[in-house]
Short mmCIF file of C-alpha atoms and ligand atoms in Angstrom, two decimals:
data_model
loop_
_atom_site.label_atom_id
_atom_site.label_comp_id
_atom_site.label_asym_id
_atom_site.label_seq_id
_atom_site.Cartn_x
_atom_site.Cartn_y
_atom_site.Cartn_z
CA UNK A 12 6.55 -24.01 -9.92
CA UNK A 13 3.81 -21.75 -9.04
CA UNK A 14 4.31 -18.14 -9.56
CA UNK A 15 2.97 -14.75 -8.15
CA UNK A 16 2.76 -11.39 -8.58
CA UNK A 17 5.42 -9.29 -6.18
CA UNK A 18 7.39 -6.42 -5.77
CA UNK A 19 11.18 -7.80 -5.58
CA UNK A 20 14.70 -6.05 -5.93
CA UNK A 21 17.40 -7.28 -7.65
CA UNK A 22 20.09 -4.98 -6.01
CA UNK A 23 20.03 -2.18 -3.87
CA UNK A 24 19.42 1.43 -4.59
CA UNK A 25 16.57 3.63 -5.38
CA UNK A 26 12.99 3.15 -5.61
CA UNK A 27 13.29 2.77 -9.30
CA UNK A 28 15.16 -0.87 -7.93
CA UNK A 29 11.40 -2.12 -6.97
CA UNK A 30 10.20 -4.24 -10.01
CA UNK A 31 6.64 -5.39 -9.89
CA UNK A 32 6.83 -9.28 -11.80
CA UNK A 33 6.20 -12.56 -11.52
CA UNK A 34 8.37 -14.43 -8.45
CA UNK A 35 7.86 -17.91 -7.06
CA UNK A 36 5.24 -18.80 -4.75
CA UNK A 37 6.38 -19.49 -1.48
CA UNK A 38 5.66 -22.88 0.15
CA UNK A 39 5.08 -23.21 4.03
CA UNK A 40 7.44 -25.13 5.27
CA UNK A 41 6.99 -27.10 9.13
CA UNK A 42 5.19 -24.60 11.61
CA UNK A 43 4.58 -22.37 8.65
CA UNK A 44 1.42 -20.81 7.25
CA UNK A 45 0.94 -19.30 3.85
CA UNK A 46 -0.86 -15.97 3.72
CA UNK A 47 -2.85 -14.79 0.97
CA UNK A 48 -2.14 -11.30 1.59
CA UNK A 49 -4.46 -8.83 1.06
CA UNK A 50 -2.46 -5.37 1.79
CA UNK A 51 0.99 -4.34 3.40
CA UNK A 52 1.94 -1.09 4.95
CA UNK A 53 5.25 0.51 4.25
CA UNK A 54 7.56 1.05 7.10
CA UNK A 55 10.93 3.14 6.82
CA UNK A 56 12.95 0.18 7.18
CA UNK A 57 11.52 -1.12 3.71
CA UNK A 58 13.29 1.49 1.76
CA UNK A 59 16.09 1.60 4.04
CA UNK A 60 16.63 -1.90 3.28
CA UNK A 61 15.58 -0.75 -0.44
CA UNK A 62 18.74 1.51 -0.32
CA UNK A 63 21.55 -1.42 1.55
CA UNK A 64 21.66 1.03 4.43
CA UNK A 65 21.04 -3.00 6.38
CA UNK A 66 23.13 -4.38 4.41
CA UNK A 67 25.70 -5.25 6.86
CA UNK A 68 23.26 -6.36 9.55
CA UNK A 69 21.17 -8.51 7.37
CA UNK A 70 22.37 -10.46 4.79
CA UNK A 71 19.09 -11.39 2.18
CA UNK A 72 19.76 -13.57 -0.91
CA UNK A 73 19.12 -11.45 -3.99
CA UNK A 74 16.52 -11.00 -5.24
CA UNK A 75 14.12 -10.26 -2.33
CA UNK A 76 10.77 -9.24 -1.55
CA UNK A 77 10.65 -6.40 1.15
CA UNK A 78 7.67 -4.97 3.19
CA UNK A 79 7.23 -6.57 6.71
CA UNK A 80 3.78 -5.57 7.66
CA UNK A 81 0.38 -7.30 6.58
CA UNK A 82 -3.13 -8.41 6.39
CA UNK A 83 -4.44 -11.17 4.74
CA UNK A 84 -6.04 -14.87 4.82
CA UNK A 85 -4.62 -18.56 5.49
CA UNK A 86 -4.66 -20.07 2.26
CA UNK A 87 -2.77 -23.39 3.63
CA UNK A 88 -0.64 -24.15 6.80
CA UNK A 89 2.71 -26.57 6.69
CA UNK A 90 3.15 -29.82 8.99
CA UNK A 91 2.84 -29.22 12.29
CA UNK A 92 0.64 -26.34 11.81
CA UNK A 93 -3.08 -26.68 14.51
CA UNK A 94 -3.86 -22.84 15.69
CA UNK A 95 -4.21 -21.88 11.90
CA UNK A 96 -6.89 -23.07 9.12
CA UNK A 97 -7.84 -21.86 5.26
CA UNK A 98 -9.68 -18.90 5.27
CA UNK A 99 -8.58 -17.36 8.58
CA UNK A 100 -7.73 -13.57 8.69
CA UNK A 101 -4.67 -12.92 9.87
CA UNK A 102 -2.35 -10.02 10.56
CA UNK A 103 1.13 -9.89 11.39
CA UNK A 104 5.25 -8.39 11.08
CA UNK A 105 6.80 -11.39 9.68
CA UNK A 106 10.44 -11.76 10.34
CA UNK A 107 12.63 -9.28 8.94
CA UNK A 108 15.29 -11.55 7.71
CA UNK A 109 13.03 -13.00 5.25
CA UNK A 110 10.84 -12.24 2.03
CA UNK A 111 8.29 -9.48 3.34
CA UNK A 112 4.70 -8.99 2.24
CA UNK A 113 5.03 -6.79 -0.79
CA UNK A 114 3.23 -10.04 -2.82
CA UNK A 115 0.08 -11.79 -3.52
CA UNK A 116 1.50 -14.48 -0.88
CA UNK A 117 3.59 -14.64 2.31
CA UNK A 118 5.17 -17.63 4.21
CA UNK A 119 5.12 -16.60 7.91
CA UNK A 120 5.89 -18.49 11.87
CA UNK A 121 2.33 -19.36 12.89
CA UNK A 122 3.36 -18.38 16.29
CA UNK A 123 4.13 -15.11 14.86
CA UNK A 124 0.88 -13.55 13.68
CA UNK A 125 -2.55 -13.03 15.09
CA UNK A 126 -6.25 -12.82 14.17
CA UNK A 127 -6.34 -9.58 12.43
CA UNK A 128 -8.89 -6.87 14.59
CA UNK A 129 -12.68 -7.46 13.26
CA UNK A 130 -13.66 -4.42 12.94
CA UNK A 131 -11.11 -3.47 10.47
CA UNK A 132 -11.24 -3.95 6.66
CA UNK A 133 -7.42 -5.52 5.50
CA UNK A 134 -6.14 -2.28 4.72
CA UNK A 135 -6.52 -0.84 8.21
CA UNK A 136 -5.08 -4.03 10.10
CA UNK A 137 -2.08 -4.36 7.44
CA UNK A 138 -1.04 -0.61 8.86
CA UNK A 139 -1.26 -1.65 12.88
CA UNK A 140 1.62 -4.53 13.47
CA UNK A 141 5.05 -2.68 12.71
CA UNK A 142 4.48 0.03 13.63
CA UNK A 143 2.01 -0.77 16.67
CA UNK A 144 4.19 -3.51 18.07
CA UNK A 145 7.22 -1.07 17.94
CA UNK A 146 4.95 1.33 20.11
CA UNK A 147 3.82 -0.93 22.74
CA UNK A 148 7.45 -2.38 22.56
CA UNK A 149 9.07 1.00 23.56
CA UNK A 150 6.24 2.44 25.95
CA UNK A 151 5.58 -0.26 27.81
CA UNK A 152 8.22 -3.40 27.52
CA UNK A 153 11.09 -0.91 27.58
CA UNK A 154 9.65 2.27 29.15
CA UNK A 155 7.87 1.08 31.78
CA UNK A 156 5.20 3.72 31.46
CA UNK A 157 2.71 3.63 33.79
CA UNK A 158 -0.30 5.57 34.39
CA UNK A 159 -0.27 8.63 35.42
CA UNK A 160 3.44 8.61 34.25
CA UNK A 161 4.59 11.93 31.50
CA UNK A 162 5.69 11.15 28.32
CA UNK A 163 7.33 12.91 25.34
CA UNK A 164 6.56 11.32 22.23
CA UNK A 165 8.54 12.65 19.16
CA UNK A 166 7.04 12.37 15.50
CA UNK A 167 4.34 11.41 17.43
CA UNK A 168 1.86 12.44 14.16
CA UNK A 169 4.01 9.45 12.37
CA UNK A 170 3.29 5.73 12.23
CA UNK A 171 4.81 4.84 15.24
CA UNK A 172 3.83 8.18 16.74
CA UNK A 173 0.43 7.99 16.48
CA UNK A 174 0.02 4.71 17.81
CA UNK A 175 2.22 5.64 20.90
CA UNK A 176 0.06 8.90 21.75
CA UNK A 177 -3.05 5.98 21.66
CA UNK A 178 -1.18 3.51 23.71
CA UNK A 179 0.13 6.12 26.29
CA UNK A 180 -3.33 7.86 26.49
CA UNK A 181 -4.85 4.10 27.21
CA UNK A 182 -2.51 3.40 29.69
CA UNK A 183 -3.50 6.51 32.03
CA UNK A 184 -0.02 8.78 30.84
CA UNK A 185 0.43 12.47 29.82
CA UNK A 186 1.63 12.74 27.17
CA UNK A 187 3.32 15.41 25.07
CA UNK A 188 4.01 14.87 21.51
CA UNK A 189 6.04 17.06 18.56
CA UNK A 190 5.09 17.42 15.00
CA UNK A 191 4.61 20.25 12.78
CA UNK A 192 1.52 22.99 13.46
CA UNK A 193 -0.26 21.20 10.38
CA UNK A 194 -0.77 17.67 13.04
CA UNK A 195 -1.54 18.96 16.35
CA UNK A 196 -5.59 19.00 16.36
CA UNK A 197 -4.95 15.53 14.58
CA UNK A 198 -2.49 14.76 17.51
CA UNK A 199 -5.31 15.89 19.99
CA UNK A 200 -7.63 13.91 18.71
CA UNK A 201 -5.61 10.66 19.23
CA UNK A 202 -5.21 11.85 22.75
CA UNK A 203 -2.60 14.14 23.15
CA UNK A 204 -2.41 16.49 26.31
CA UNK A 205 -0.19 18.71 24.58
CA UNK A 206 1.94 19.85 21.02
CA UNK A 207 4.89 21.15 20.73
CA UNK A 208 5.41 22.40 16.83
CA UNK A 209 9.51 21.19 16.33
CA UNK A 210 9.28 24.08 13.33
CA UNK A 211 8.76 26.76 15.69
CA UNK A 212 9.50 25.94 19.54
CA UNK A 213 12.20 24.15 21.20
CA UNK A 214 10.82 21.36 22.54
CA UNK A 215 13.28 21.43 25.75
CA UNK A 216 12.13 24.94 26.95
CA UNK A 217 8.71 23.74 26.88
CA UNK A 218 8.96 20.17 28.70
CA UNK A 219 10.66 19.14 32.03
CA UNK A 220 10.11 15.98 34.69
CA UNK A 221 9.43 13.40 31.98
CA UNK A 222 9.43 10.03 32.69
CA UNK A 223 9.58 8.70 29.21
CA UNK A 224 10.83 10.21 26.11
CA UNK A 225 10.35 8.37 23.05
CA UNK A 226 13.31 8.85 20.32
CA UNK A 227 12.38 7.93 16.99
CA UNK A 228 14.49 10.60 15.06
CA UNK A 229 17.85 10.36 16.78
CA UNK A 230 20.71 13.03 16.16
CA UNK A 231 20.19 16.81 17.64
CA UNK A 232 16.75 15.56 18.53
CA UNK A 233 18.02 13.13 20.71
CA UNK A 234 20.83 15.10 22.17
CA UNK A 235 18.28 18.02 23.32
CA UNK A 236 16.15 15.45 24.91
CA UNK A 237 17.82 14.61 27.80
CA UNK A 238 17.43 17.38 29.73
CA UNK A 239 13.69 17.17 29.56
CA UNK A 240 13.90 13.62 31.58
CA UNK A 241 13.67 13.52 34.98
CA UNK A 242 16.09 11.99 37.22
CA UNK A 243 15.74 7.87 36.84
CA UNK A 244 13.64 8.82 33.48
CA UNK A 245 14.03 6.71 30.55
CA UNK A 246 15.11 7.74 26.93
CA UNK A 247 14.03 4.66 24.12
CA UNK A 248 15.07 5.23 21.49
CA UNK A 249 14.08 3.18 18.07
CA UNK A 250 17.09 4.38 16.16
CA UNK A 251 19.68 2.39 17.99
CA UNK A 252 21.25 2.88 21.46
CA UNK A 253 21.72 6.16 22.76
CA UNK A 254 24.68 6.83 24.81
CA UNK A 255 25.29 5.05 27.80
CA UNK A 256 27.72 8.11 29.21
CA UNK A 257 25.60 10.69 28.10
CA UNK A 258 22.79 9.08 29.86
CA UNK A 259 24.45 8.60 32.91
CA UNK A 260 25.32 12.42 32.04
CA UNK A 261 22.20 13.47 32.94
CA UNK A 262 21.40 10.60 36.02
CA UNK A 263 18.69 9.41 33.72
CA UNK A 264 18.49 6.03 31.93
CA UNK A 265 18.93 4.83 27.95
CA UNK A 266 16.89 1.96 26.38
CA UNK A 267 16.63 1.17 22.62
CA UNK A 268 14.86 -2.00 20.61
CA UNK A 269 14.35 -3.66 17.44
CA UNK A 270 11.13 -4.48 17.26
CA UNK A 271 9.76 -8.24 17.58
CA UNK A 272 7.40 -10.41 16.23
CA UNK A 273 4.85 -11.10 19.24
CA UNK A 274 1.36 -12.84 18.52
CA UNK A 275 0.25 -11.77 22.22
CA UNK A 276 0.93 -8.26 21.75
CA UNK A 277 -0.89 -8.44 18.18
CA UNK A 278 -3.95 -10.16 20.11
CA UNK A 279 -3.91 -7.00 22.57
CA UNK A 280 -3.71 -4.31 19.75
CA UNK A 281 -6.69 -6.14 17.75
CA UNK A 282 -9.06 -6.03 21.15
CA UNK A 283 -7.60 -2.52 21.76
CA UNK A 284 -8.89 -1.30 17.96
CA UNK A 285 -11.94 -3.76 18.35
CA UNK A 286 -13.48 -1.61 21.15
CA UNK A 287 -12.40 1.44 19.41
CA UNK A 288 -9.57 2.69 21.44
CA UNK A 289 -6.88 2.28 18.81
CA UNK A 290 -7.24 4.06 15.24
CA UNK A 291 -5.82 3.42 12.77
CA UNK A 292 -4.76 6.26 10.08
CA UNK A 293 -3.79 5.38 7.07
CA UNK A 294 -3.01 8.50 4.79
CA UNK A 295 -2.84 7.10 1.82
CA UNK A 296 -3.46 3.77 -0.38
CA UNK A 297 -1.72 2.45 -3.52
CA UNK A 298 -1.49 -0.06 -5.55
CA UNK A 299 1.18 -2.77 -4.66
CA UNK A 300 2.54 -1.89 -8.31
CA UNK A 301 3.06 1.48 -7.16
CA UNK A 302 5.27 0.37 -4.31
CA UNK A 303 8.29 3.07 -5.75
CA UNK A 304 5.81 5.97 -5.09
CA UNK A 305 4.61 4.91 -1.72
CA UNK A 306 7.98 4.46 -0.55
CA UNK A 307 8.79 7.97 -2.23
CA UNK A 308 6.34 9.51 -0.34
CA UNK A 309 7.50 7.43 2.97
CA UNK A 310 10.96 8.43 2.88
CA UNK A 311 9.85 12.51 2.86
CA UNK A 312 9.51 11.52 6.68
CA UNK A 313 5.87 13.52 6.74
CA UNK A 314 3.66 10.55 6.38
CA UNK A 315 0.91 11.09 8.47
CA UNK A 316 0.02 7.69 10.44
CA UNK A 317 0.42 5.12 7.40
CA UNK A 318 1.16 4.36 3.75
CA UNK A 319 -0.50 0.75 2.73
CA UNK A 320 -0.25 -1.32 -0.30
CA UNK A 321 -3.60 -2.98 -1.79
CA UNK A 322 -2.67 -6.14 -3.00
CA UNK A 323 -5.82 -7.74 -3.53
N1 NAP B 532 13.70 0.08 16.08
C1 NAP B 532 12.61 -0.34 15.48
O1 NAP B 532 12.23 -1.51 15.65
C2 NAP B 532 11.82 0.59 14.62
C3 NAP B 532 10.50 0.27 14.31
C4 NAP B 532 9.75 1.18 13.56
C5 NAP B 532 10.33 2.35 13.10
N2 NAP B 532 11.64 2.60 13.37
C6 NAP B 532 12.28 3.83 12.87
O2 NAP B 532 11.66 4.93 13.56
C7 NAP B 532 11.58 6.05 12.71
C8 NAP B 532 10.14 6.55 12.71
O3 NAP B 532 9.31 5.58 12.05
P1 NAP B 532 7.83 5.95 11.61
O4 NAP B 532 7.28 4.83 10.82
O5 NAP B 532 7.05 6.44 12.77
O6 NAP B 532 8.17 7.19 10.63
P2 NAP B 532 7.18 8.11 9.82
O7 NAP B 532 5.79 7.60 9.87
O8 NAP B 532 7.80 8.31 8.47
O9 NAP B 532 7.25 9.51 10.63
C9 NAP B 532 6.77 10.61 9.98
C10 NAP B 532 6.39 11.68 10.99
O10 NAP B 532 7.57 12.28 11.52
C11 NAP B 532 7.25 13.65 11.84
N3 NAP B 532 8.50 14.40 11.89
C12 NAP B 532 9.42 14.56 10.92
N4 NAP B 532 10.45 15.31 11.38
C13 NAP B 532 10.17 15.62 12.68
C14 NAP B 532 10.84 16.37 13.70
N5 NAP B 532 12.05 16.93 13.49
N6 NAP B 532 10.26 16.46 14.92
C15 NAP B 532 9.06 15.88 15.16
N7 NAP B 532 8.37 15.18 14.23
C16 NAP B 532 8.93 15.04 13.00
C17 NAP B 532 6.35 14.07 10.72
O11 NAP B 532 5.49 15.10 11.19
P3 NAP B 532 5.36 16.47 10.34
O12 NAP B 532 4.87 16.04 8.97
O13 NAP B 532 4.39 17.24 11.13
O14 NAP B 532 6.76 17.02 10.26
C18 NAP B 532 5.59 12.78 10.33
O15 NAP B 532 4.25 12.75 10.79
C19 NAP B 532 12.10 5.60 11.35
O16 NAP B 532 13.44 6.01 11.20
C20 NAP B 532 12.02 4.09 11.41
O17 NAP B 532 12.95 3.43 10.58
C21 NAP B 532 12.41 1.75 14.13
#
């Protein structure tokens, strides 16, 4: 059997769990393609899976390879397989009930990845589909935002953040977001109208009339953000689903999602950064055997834009 190099866990716990070693090399099966991959972002959910915090929800044979985010090139595609040849560069979020990215190879849905953007080098497309998908996802698919629409976008300096100040700027919104002092100019220059510092300010005496809040911290955060909505507003939330009483509450609405695999959406998001109105920021790049550290430095929860993982 032919082997790789990959980050796997054995059993859940902390990052000293992630063992870099040899695995098997995945085979594409039917409608399958097999990815070279070339880097992989790190998301939350990787160490939250890391830590069995998902246990419940998803069940993954032990052991498993996480990391659900990448870039890379077709090395071979299963029966069945016509949109995809060797040596096309590809980008994707590969289904999270399955072996992630955090190897030398992935087995992926063809229908579920895209031509990664051109313009972008591996490491800079490998941070976009997560996180980017789970923007556009929120904003648009469950928001609704439309242009000239106000939005409040919390830890919008974060990986989802910063792509949802980009999207909601493209789109023709306001848009508000919260972060610490140290983010705001890098907040205005992804397009933010205004900053709220969460360290310093309550960010309910300083907002009203939204039409969209996005939630992607959940707890007091959430609780204090209803009262910044306007009536028939919409809180989505990417923590799970806010309170349908509390919602009703306040006469606004509550909307939540896991995000999806969606090739169209990736094709959008690769033109978007292809004509240069979506950056990408990755803060920081490690080697894939130094997948502990970058999710120790994820899990602080003051990652600015995106942590990748060179794998090639
Ligand atoms: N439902 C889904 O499908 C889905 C998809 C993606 C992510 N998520 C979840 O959404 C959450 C965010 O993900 P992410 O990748 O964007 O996280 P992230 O990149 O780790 O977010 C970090 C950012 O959060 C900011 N931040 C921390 N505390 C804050 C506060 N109290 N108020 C405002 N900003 C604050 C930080 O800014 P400062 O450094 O300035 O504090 C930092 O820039 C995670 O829990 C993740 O698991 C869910």
């Amino acid at each position: 059997m032919a082997t790789m190099k990959a980050v796997r866990i054995h059993d859940y716990g902390g990052p000293e769990v992630l063992r870099h070693e040899d695995a098997p090399q995945p085979e594409p099966a039917a409608g399958e393609v097999l990815v070279r991959v070339h880097a992989a972002a790190v998301n939350p959910i990787d160490w939250k899976v890391r830590a069995g915090y998902l246990k419940s929800m998803i069940r993954y044979p032990l052991p498993m390879i996480p990391g659900w985010d990448f870039s890379g090139v077709v090395e071979a595609a299963g029966n069945g397989v016509t949109e995809w040849k060797k040596g096309d560069e590809v980008y994707g979020r590969p289904d999270l009930g399955r072996d992630g990215a955090y190897g030398e190879y992935i087995a992926v849905r063809a229908p579920e990845i895209a031509n990664k953007p051109k313009s972008l080098d591996h490491i800079h497309a490998a941070a976009i589909p997560l996180a980017g998908l789970t923007a556009w996802q929120a904003i648009f698919n469950v928001g609704g935002l439309s242009a000239g629409q106000k939005i409040l976008i919390h830890a919008a300096s974060g990986g989802v953040g910063s792509f949802a100040v980009q999207l909601a700027k493209w789109k023709g919104a306001y848009v508000i977001g919260t972060a610490s002092a140290r983010n705001h100019d890098f907040l205005r220059q992804l397009g933010a109208d205004e900053t709220i510092d969460y360290q310093s300010a309550r960010f309910e005496d300083a907002v009203r009339d939204v039409d969209v809040v996005l939630d992607s911290l959940a707890g007091e955060t959430r609780t204090r953000s209803w009262q910044v909505l306007k009536k028939g507003g919409i809180l989505v939330s990417i923590l799970g689903p806010p309170s349908a009483e509390e919602a009703a509450r306040y006469g606004v609405r509550a909307g939540s999602l896991l995000v999806q695999p969606n090739a169209a959406e990736l094709r959008e998001l690769a033109a978007l950064a292809d004509s240069g109105k979506l950056r990408t920021i990755v803060e920081t790049v490690l080697p894939l055997k130094e997948a502990a550290r970058a999710q120790e430095i994820n899990q602080t929860l003051h990652t600015r834009g995106k942590i990748v993982l060179q794998v090639v």
